[in-house]
Amino acid sequence: MKNKKAIEMTFNWIFAIIVGGFILFIAIYGAGKLIRTSEQSVYTETAASLVSLFDPLETGLASGKASEISFNKKSRIFLDCEEQANPPFGRQTISFSEQTFGTEFGETGSDISIKDKYVFAEEVLEGKKMYYFSKPFFMGFKVSDLLMMYGDTKQYCVYNSPEDFKDDIEALHLPLIIFPNSSEKCDGIKVCFNQGSCDIKISENEKSVLKQGRKMYYDGDLIYGAIFSSPDMYECNIKRIKQRYNELAKIYLEKIEIIERLECEPQIGVKLAEAINTEITNSRELNLFFTIVEDIDSINKRAKDGCKIYYNVNFER
């Protein structure tokens, strides 16, 4: 009680500590928020860059192209698909994050829209490297390119595959996809054609891929999409591709009106309109649709030169 100065100093120190702690808290909070905002900005820019990297994989009439992306840290790519957004084509979104401290991943950046690509992959891809390849896709005429992606954390072991499938994969020099003998063990994802208990089962007769307890039906190179994609992503992209087909087919219907003036007698219009009006609500309905597409292609091939509505030699079932 006699040493009032001591009491006053104690109070001042307590007050300084409280105020200083509050200021330090605000500074740390502000710095953390600034870092997170900066990280998210970088992640958003990275996602946008990924979309631009897809462009060189446009195939034209090539049989396929492949590439890879390397990151400094283990990274994650997040994909989503909405067939009703951006009518009539639907869209996908892509976002990105990477490891920051230890095994923790930063918050993802903003979603970047993908409106004119069809990316077949799992909803979340992880790794320091991402591999991707494209295949041109025809429904009579070329509709678009299929783009498949997978990370370096998974190896795919393919058993009992047909030679043309193996040749396609090996021609693209795709890493982490191997073709072991039936007796060899696999440490990764087992993909089996017409046999066995595997993670991914392919029935060539049924043209189906069983994955994650769900069947996805394919035609032609859609088999690659079904293998590397989640079922939800696959089904969404199937509907988006059909929507794109419809818009391209409408252009060909207009072309028919033009070539009719050139003394052509195209018989394809009715079938083309039927294909446009054939709704695909899931991949199971692909078989019926491709029967119509095959008829259209047959009629188009029989037309005399100058009266065909499209030209290509790549459509085969």
Short mmCIF file of C-alpha atoms in Angstrom, two decimals:
data_model
loop_
_atom_site.label_atom_id
_atom_site.label_comp_id
_atom_site.label_asym_id
_atom_site.label_seq_id
_atom_site.Cartn_x
_atom_site.Cartn_y
_atom_site.Cartn_z
CA MET A 1 0.00 0.00 0.00
CA LYS A 2 2.86 2.35 0.68
CA ASN A 3 4.51 1.69 -2.75
CA LYS A 4 1.89 3.34 -4.98
CA LYS A 5 4.39 3.63 -7.83
CA ALA A 6 4.78 -0.14 -7.95
CA ILE A 7 1.01 -0.61 -8.19
CA GLU A 8 0.80 2.00 -10.94
CA MET A 9 3.59 0.29 -12.95
CA THR A 10 1.87 -3.08 -12.61
CA PHE A 11 -1.37 -1.66 -13.94
CA ASN A 12 0.43 0.03 -16.85
CA TRP A 13 2.15 -3.20 -17.76
CA ILE A 14 -1.12 -5.16 -17.64
CA PHE A 15 -2.80 -2.53 -19.80
CA ALA A 16 0.12 -2.56 -22.26
CA ILE A 17 0.07 -6.34 -22.47
CA ILE A 18 -3.69 -6.41 -23.16
CA VAL A 19 -3.52 -3.69 -25.79
CA GLY A 20 -0.36 -5.16 -27.32
CA GLY A 21 -1.91 -8.62 -27.45
CA PHE A 22 -5.00 -7.23 -29.16
CA ILE A 23 -2.87 -5.39 -31.72
CA LEU A 24 -0.79 -8.53 -32.29
CA PHE A 25 -3.96 -10.57 -32.77
CA ILE A 26 -5.27 -8.09 -35.34
CA ALA A 27 -1.91 -8.11 -37.12
CA ILE A 28 -1.74 -11.93 -37.25
CA TYR A 29 -5.37 -12.19 -38.32
CA GLY A 30 -4.86 -9.59 -41.02
CA ALA A 31 -1.67 -11.24 -42.25
CA GLY A 32 -3.33 -14.66 -42.30
CA LYS A 33 -6.28 -13.30 -44.22
CA LEU A 34 -3.95 -11.57 -46.67
CA ILE A 35 -2.00 -14.80 -47.18
CA ARG A 36 -5.21 -16.82 -47.73
CA THR A 37 -6.50 -14.22 -50.17
CA SER A 38 -3.18 -14.27 -52.01
CA GLU A 39 -3.16 -18.08 -52.09
CA GLN A 40 -6.71 -18.22 -53.43
CA SER A 41 -5.81 -15.69 -56.10
CA VAL A 42 -2.84 -17.83 -57.18
CA TYR A 43 -4.99 -20.98 -57.12
CA THR A 44 -7.64 -19.30 -59.27
CA GLU A 45 -4.99 -18.24 -61.79
CA THR A 46 -3.60 -21.79 -61.80
CA ALA A 47 -7.04 -23.26 -62.53
CA ALA A 48 -7.46 -20.81 -65.42
CA SER A 49 -4.02 -21.83 -66.74
CA LEU A 50 -5.03 -25.49 -66.63
CA VAL A 51 -8.00 -24.79 -68.88
CA SER A 52 -5.73 -23.05 -71.40
CA LEU A 53 -3.42 -26.10 -71.40
CA PHE A 54 -6.29 -28.22 -72.69
CA ASP A 55 -6.43 -26.31 -76.00
CA PRO A 56 -3.31 -27.87 -77.60
CA LEU A 57 -4.94 -31.28 -77.15
CA GLU A 58 -7.62 -30.46 -79.72
CA THR A 59 -7.09 -33.35 -82.12
CA GLY A 60 -8.56 -32.23 -85.44
CA LEU A 61 -8.67 -35.57 -87.22
CA ALA A 62 -5.72 -37.03 -85.30
CA SER A 63 -6.24 -40.27 -83.40
CA GLY A 64 -5.29 -38.76 -80.03
CA LYS A 65 -2.84 -36.61 -78.10
CA ALA A 66 -1.33 -36.77 -74.60
CA SER A 67 0.50 -34.48 -72.20
CA GLU A 68 1.22 -33.95 -68.52
CA ILE A 69 1.32 -31.16 -65.93
CA SER A 70 3.91 -30.97 -63.13
CA PHE A 71 3.51 -29.05 -59.86
CA ASN A 72 6.08 -28.07 -57.24
CA LYS A 73 3.90 -29.46 -54.43
CA LYS A 74 1.28 -32.15 -54.15
CA SER A 75 -1.83 -30.56 -55.60
CA ARG A 76 -5.54 -31.17 -55.99
CA ILE A 77 -7.79 -30.43 -58.94
CA PHE A 78 -11.53 -30.28 -58.25
CA LEU A 79 -14.03 -30.83 -61.06
CA ASP A 80 -17.78 -30.46 -61.25
CA CYS A 81 -20.30 -30.82 -64.08
CA GLU A 82 -23.69 -29.17 -64.66
CA GLU A 83 -25.61 -30.16 -67.77
CA GLN A 84 -28.35 -27.55 -67.17
CA ALA A 85 -26.02 -24.55 -66.79
CA ASN A 86 -24.93 -22.42 -69.76
CA PRO A 87 -27.73 -23.67 -72.05
CA PRO A 88 -27.73 -25.46 -74.36
CA PHE A 89 -24.19 -26.79 -73.82
CA GLY A 90 -23.90 -27.18 -70.05
CA ARG A 91 -20.55 -26.61 -68.39
CA GLN A 92 -17.88 -27.98 -66.11
CA THR A 93 -15.98 -26.10 -63.42
CA ILE A 94 -12.40 -26.58 -62.27
CA SER A 95 -10.65 -25.32 -59.14
CA PHE A 96 -7.23 -25.88 -57.61
CA SER A 97 -5.35 -26.06 -54.31
CA GLU A 98 -1.98 -27.35 -53.11
CA GLN A 99 -0.31 -28.51 -49.91
CA THR A 100 0.77 -25.64 -47.67
CA PHE A 101 2.05 -26.98 -44.32
CA GLY A 102 2.65 -30.68 -43.82
CA THR A 103 -0.25 -32.63 -45.26
CA GLU A 104 -2.72 -29.74 -45.12
CA PHE A 105 -4.16 -28.32 -48.34
CA GLY A 106 -5.03 -24.66 -48.79
CA GLU A 107 -8.54 -23.45 -49.50
CA THR A 108 -9.41 -23.78 -53.18
CA GLY A 109 -9.43 -20.82 -55.50
CA SER A 110 -12.52 -19.68 -57.37
CA ASP A 111 -14.21 -22.03 -59.83
CA ILE A 112 -13.27 -21.54 -63.48
CA SER A 113 -15.93 -22.45 -66.05
CA ILE A 114 -15.21 -24.92 -68.85
CA LYS A 115 -17.91 -24.48 -71.48
CA ASP A 116 -16.50 -26.08 -74.63
CA LYS A 117 -14.53 -29.03 -73.26
CA TYR A 118 -15.55 -32.45 -71.96
CA VAL A 119 -13.22 -33.52 -69.16
CA PHE A 120 -13.66 -37.11 -67.96
CA ALA A 121 -12.07 -37.59 -64.54
CA GLU A 122 -12.78 -38.15 -60.87
CA GLU A 123 -14.26 -35.20 -58.97
CA VAL A 124 -10.94 -34.82 -57.09
CA LEU A 125 -7.53 -35.49 -58.66
CA GLU A 126 -4.41 -35.50 -56.52
CA GLY A 127 -0.68 -35.62 -57.20
CA LYS A 128 2.47 -33.74 -58.14
CA LYS A 129 1.83 -34.73 -61.74
CA MET A 130 -1.41 -34.91 -63.68
CA TYR A 131 -1.65 -36.85 -66.93
CA TYR A 132 -4.22 -36.11 -69.58
CA PHE A 133 -4.99 -37.30 -73.10
CA SER A 134 -7.62 -36.63 -75.72
CA LYS A 135 -9.51 -38.69 -78.27
CA PRO A 136 -11.65 -37.29 -81.09
CA PHE A 137 -15.28 -38.29 -80.80
CA PHE A 138 -17.61 -38.84 -83.75
CA MET A 139 -21.34 -39.26 -83.93
CA GLY A 140 -21.21 -39.64 -87.69
CA PHE A 141 -19.52 -36.24 -87.92
CA LYS A 142 -16.98 -35.07 -85.35
CA VAL A 143 -18.74 -33.62 -82.31
CA SER A 144 -15.84 -32.80 -80.00
CA ASP A 145 -12.77 -34.17 -78.25
CA LEU A 146 -12.93 -36.32 -75.14
CA LEU A 147 -10.36 -35.28 -72.53
CA MET A 148 -9.34 -37.84 -69.87
CA MET A 149 -7.30 -36.94 -66.73
CA TYR A 150 -5.73 -38.87 -63.85
CA GLY A 151 -3.15 -38.18 -61.13
CA ASP A 152 0.17 -39.83 -60.32
CA THR A 153 -1.09 -41.39 -57.07
CA LYS A 154 -2.84 -44.23 -58.90
CA GLN A 155 -1.57 -46.94 -61.21
CA TYR A 156 -3.99 -48.68 -63.58
CA CYS A 157 -3.43 -52.38 -64.26
CA VAL A 158 -5.39 -53.50 -67.33
CA TYR A 159 -6.09 -57.23 -67.74
CA ASN A 160 -7.26 -59.15 -70.79
CA SER A 161 -7.59 -56.01 -72.94
CA PRO A 162 -8.19 -56.23 -76.70
CA GLU A 163 -5.19 -55.41 -78.85
CA ASP A 164 -6.61 -52.18 -80.26
CA PHE A 165 -7.16 -50.79 -76.74
CA LYS A 166 -3.61 -51.69 -75.71
CA ASP A 167 -2.20 -50.24 -78.93
CA ASP A 168 -4.05 -46.95 -78.40
CA ILE A 169 -2.75 -46.55 -74.84
CA GLU A 170 0.82 -47.49 -75.73
CA ALA A 171 0.84 -45.20 -78.77
CA LEU A 172 0.05 -42.27 -76.47
CA HIS A 173 2.88 -43.29 -74.06
CA LEU A 174 0.63 -42.86 -71.04
CA PRO A 175 2.40 -43.35 -67.68
CA LEU A 176 1.03 -45.54 -64.88
CA ILE A 177 -1.12 -47.65 -67.22
CA ILE A 178 0.30 -51.16 -67.48
CA PHE A 179 -0.82 -54.44 -69.02
CA PRO A 180 0.34 -57.24 -66.68
CA ASN A 181 -0.18 -60.94 -67.21
CA SER A 182 -3.22 -62.44 -65.50
CA SER A 183 -0.98 -64.01 -62.85
CA GLU A 184 0.80 -60.78 -61.95
CA LYS A 185 -0.42 -58.84 -58.93
CA CYS A 186 -1.44 -55.21 -59.10
CA ASP A 187 -0.81 -52.57 -56.44
CA GLY A 188 -3.11 -50.05 -58.11
CA ILE A 189 -6.55 -50.04 -59.72
CA LYS A 190 -7.45 -53.26 -61.49
CA VAL A 191 -9.26 -52.85 -64.82
CA CYS A 192 -10.56 -56.09 -66.33
CA PHE A 193 -12.12 -56.86 -69.69
CA ASN A 194 -14.76 -59.59 -69.58
CA GLN A 195 -13.38 -61.33 -66.48
CA GLY A 196 -12.53 -61.42 -62.82
CA SER A 197 -13.18 -59.44 -59.68
CA CYS A 198 -11.74 -56.01 -60.37
CA ASP A 199 -12.17 -52.39 -59.38
CA ILE A 200 -13.36 -51.56 -62.90
CA LYS A 201 -15.11 -54.25 -64.97
CA ILE A 202 -15.63 -53.83 -68.71
CA SER A 203 -18.15 -55.87 -70.69
CA GLU A 204 -17.46 -55.59 -74.40
CA ASN A 205 -20.65 -57.42 -75.37
CA GLU A 206 -22.81 -55.13 -73.26
CA LYS A 207 -20.60 -52.08 -73.93
CA SER A 208 -20.63 -51.21 -70.25
CA VAL A 209 -18.14 -50.27 -67.55
CA LEU A 210 -18.95 -51.18 -63.94
CA LYS A 211 -17.27 -48.79 -61.51
CA GLN A 212 -18.07 -47.74 -57.94
CA GLY A 213 -21.13 -50.00 -58.06
CA ARG A 214 -22.64 -48.25 -61.10
CA LYS A 215 -22.80 -49.19 -64.77
CA MET A 216 -21.81 -46.69 -67.42
CA TYR A 217 -22.59 -47.52 -71.04
CA TYR A 218 -20.23 -46.47 -73.81
CA ASP A 219 -19.76 -46.44 -77.54
CA GLY A 220 -16.41 -46.16 -79.30
CA ASP A 221 -13.83 -44.04 -77.50
CA LEU A 222 -16.26 -43.21 -74.70
CA ILE A 223 -14.79 -46.32 -73.09
CA TYR A 224 -11.82 -44.18 -71.97
CA GLY A 225 -14.14 -41.63 -70.40
CA ALA A 226 -15.95 -44.35 -68.47
CA ILE A 227 -12.70 -45.84 -67.14
CA PHE A 228 -11.15 -42.60 -65.89
CA SER A 229 -14.29 -40.70 -64.88
CA SER A 230 -16.54 -40.89 -61.87
CA PRO A 231 -20.03 -42.15 -62.82
CA ASP A 232 -21.65 -38.76 -62.13
CA MET A 233 -19.09 -36.88 -64.22
CA TYR A 234 -19.49 -39.39 -67.04
CA GLU A 235 -23.28 -39.23 -67.17
CA CYS A 236 -23.24 -35.43 -67.06
CA ASN A 237 -20.78 -35.20 -69.95
CA ILE A 238 -22.76 -37.69 -72.02
CA LYS A 239 -25.77 -35.37 -71.84
CA ARG A 240 -23.60 -32.33 -72.61
CA ILE A 241 -22.13 -34.04 -75.69
CA LYS A 242 -25.63 -34.91 -76.91
CA GLN A 243 -26.63 -31.26 -76.52
CA ARG A 244 -23.64 -30.25 -78.64
CA TYR A 245 -24.58 -32.87 -81.23
CA ASN A 246 -28.06 -31.36 -81.47
CA GLU A 247 -26.70 -27.88 -82.20
CA LEU A 248 -24.29 -29.17 -84.87
CA ALA A 249 -27.02 -31.33 -86.44
CA LYS A 250 -29.26 -28.25 -86.77
CA ILE A 251 -26.52 -26.61 -88.83
CA TYR A 252 -26.42 -29.66 -91.10
CA LEU A 253 -30.19 -29.47 -91.51
CA GLU A 254 -29.73 -25.92 -92.80
CA LYS A 255 -27.04 -27.22 -95.16
CA ILE A 256 -29.53 -29.72 -96.56
CA GLU A 257 -31.78 -26.85 -97.64
CA ILE A 258 -28.83 -25.34 -99.52
CA ILE A 259 -27.68 -28.49 -101.35
CA GLU A 260 -31.26 -29.24 -102.39
CA ARG A 261 -30.97 -26.16 -104.61
CA LEU A 262 -27.95 -27.80 -106.27
CA GLU A 263 -30.12 -30.66 -107.57
CA CYS A 264 -29.14 -32.92 -104.71
CA GLU A 265 -31.81 -35.14 -103.20
CA PRO A 266 -30.58 -35.71 -99.65
CA GLN A 267 -32.50 -38.44 -97.87
CA ILE A 268 -30.80 -37.76 -94.56
CA GLY A 269 -32.94 -34.93 -93.19
CA VAL A 270 -35.66 -37.06 -91.61
CA LYS A 271 -33.14 -39.26 -89.82
CA LEU A 272 -31.14 -36.26 -88.68
CA ALA A 273 -34.26 -34.69 -87.20
CA GLU A 274 -35.02 -38.01 -85.48
CA ALA A 275 -31.56 -38.02 -83.93
CA ILE A 276 -32.01 -34.46 -82.64
CA ASN A 277 -35.34 -35.40 -81.05
CA THR A 278 -33.97 -38.58 -79.45
CA GLU A 279 -33.41 -37.68 -75.81
CA ILE A 280 -30.55 -39.18 -73.82
CA THR A 281 -31.21 -39.05 -70.10
CA ASN A 282 -28.46 -41.54 -69.23
CA SER A 283 -25.75 -43.53 -70.96
CA ARG A 284 -27.93 -46.66 -71.18
CA GLU A 285 -29.78 -44.95 -74.04
CA LEU A 286 -26.61 -44.54 -76.13
CA ASN A 287 -27.10 -47.82 -77.99
CA LEU A 288 -30.44 -46.80 -79.52
CA PHE A 289 -29.13 -43.36 -80.38
CA PHE A 290 -26.03 -44.72 -82.11
CA THR A 291 -28.20 -47.03 -84.19
CA ILE A 292 -29.83 -43.90 -85.63
CA VAL A 293 -26.42 -42.24 -86.04
CA GLU A 294 -25.15 -45.29 -87.92
CA ASP A 295 -28.13 -45.09 -90.30
CA ILE A 296 -27.41 -41.40 -90.92
CA ASP A 297 -23.76 -42.15 -91.67
CA SER A 298 -24.69 -44.95 -94.05
CA ILE A 299 -27.08 -42.68 -96.00
CA ASN A 300 -24.48 -39.91 -96.12
CA LYS A 301 -21.79 -42.25 -97.49
CA ARG A 302 -24.09 -43.38 -100.32
CA ALA A 303 -24.77 -39.81 -101.44
CA LYS A 304 -22.99 -38.67 -104.60
CA ASP A 305 -20.05 -36.28 -104.36
CA GLY A 306 -21.16 -32.75 -103.64
CA CYS A 307 -24.35 -33.95 -101.98
CA LYS A 308 -22.87 -35.32 -98.76
CA ILE A 309 -23.64 -33.17 -95.74
CA TYR A 310 -20.36 -34.02 -94.00
CA TYR A 311 -17.10 -35.75 -94.85
CA ASN A 312 -15.00 -37.96 -92.61
CA VAL A 313 -13.61 -41.47 -92.56
CA ASN A 314 -13.31 -41.86 -88.79
CA PHE A 315 -16.75 -43.00 -87.69
CA GLU A 316 -16.78 -46.68 -86.85
CA ARG A 317 -18.78 -48.61 -84.27
#
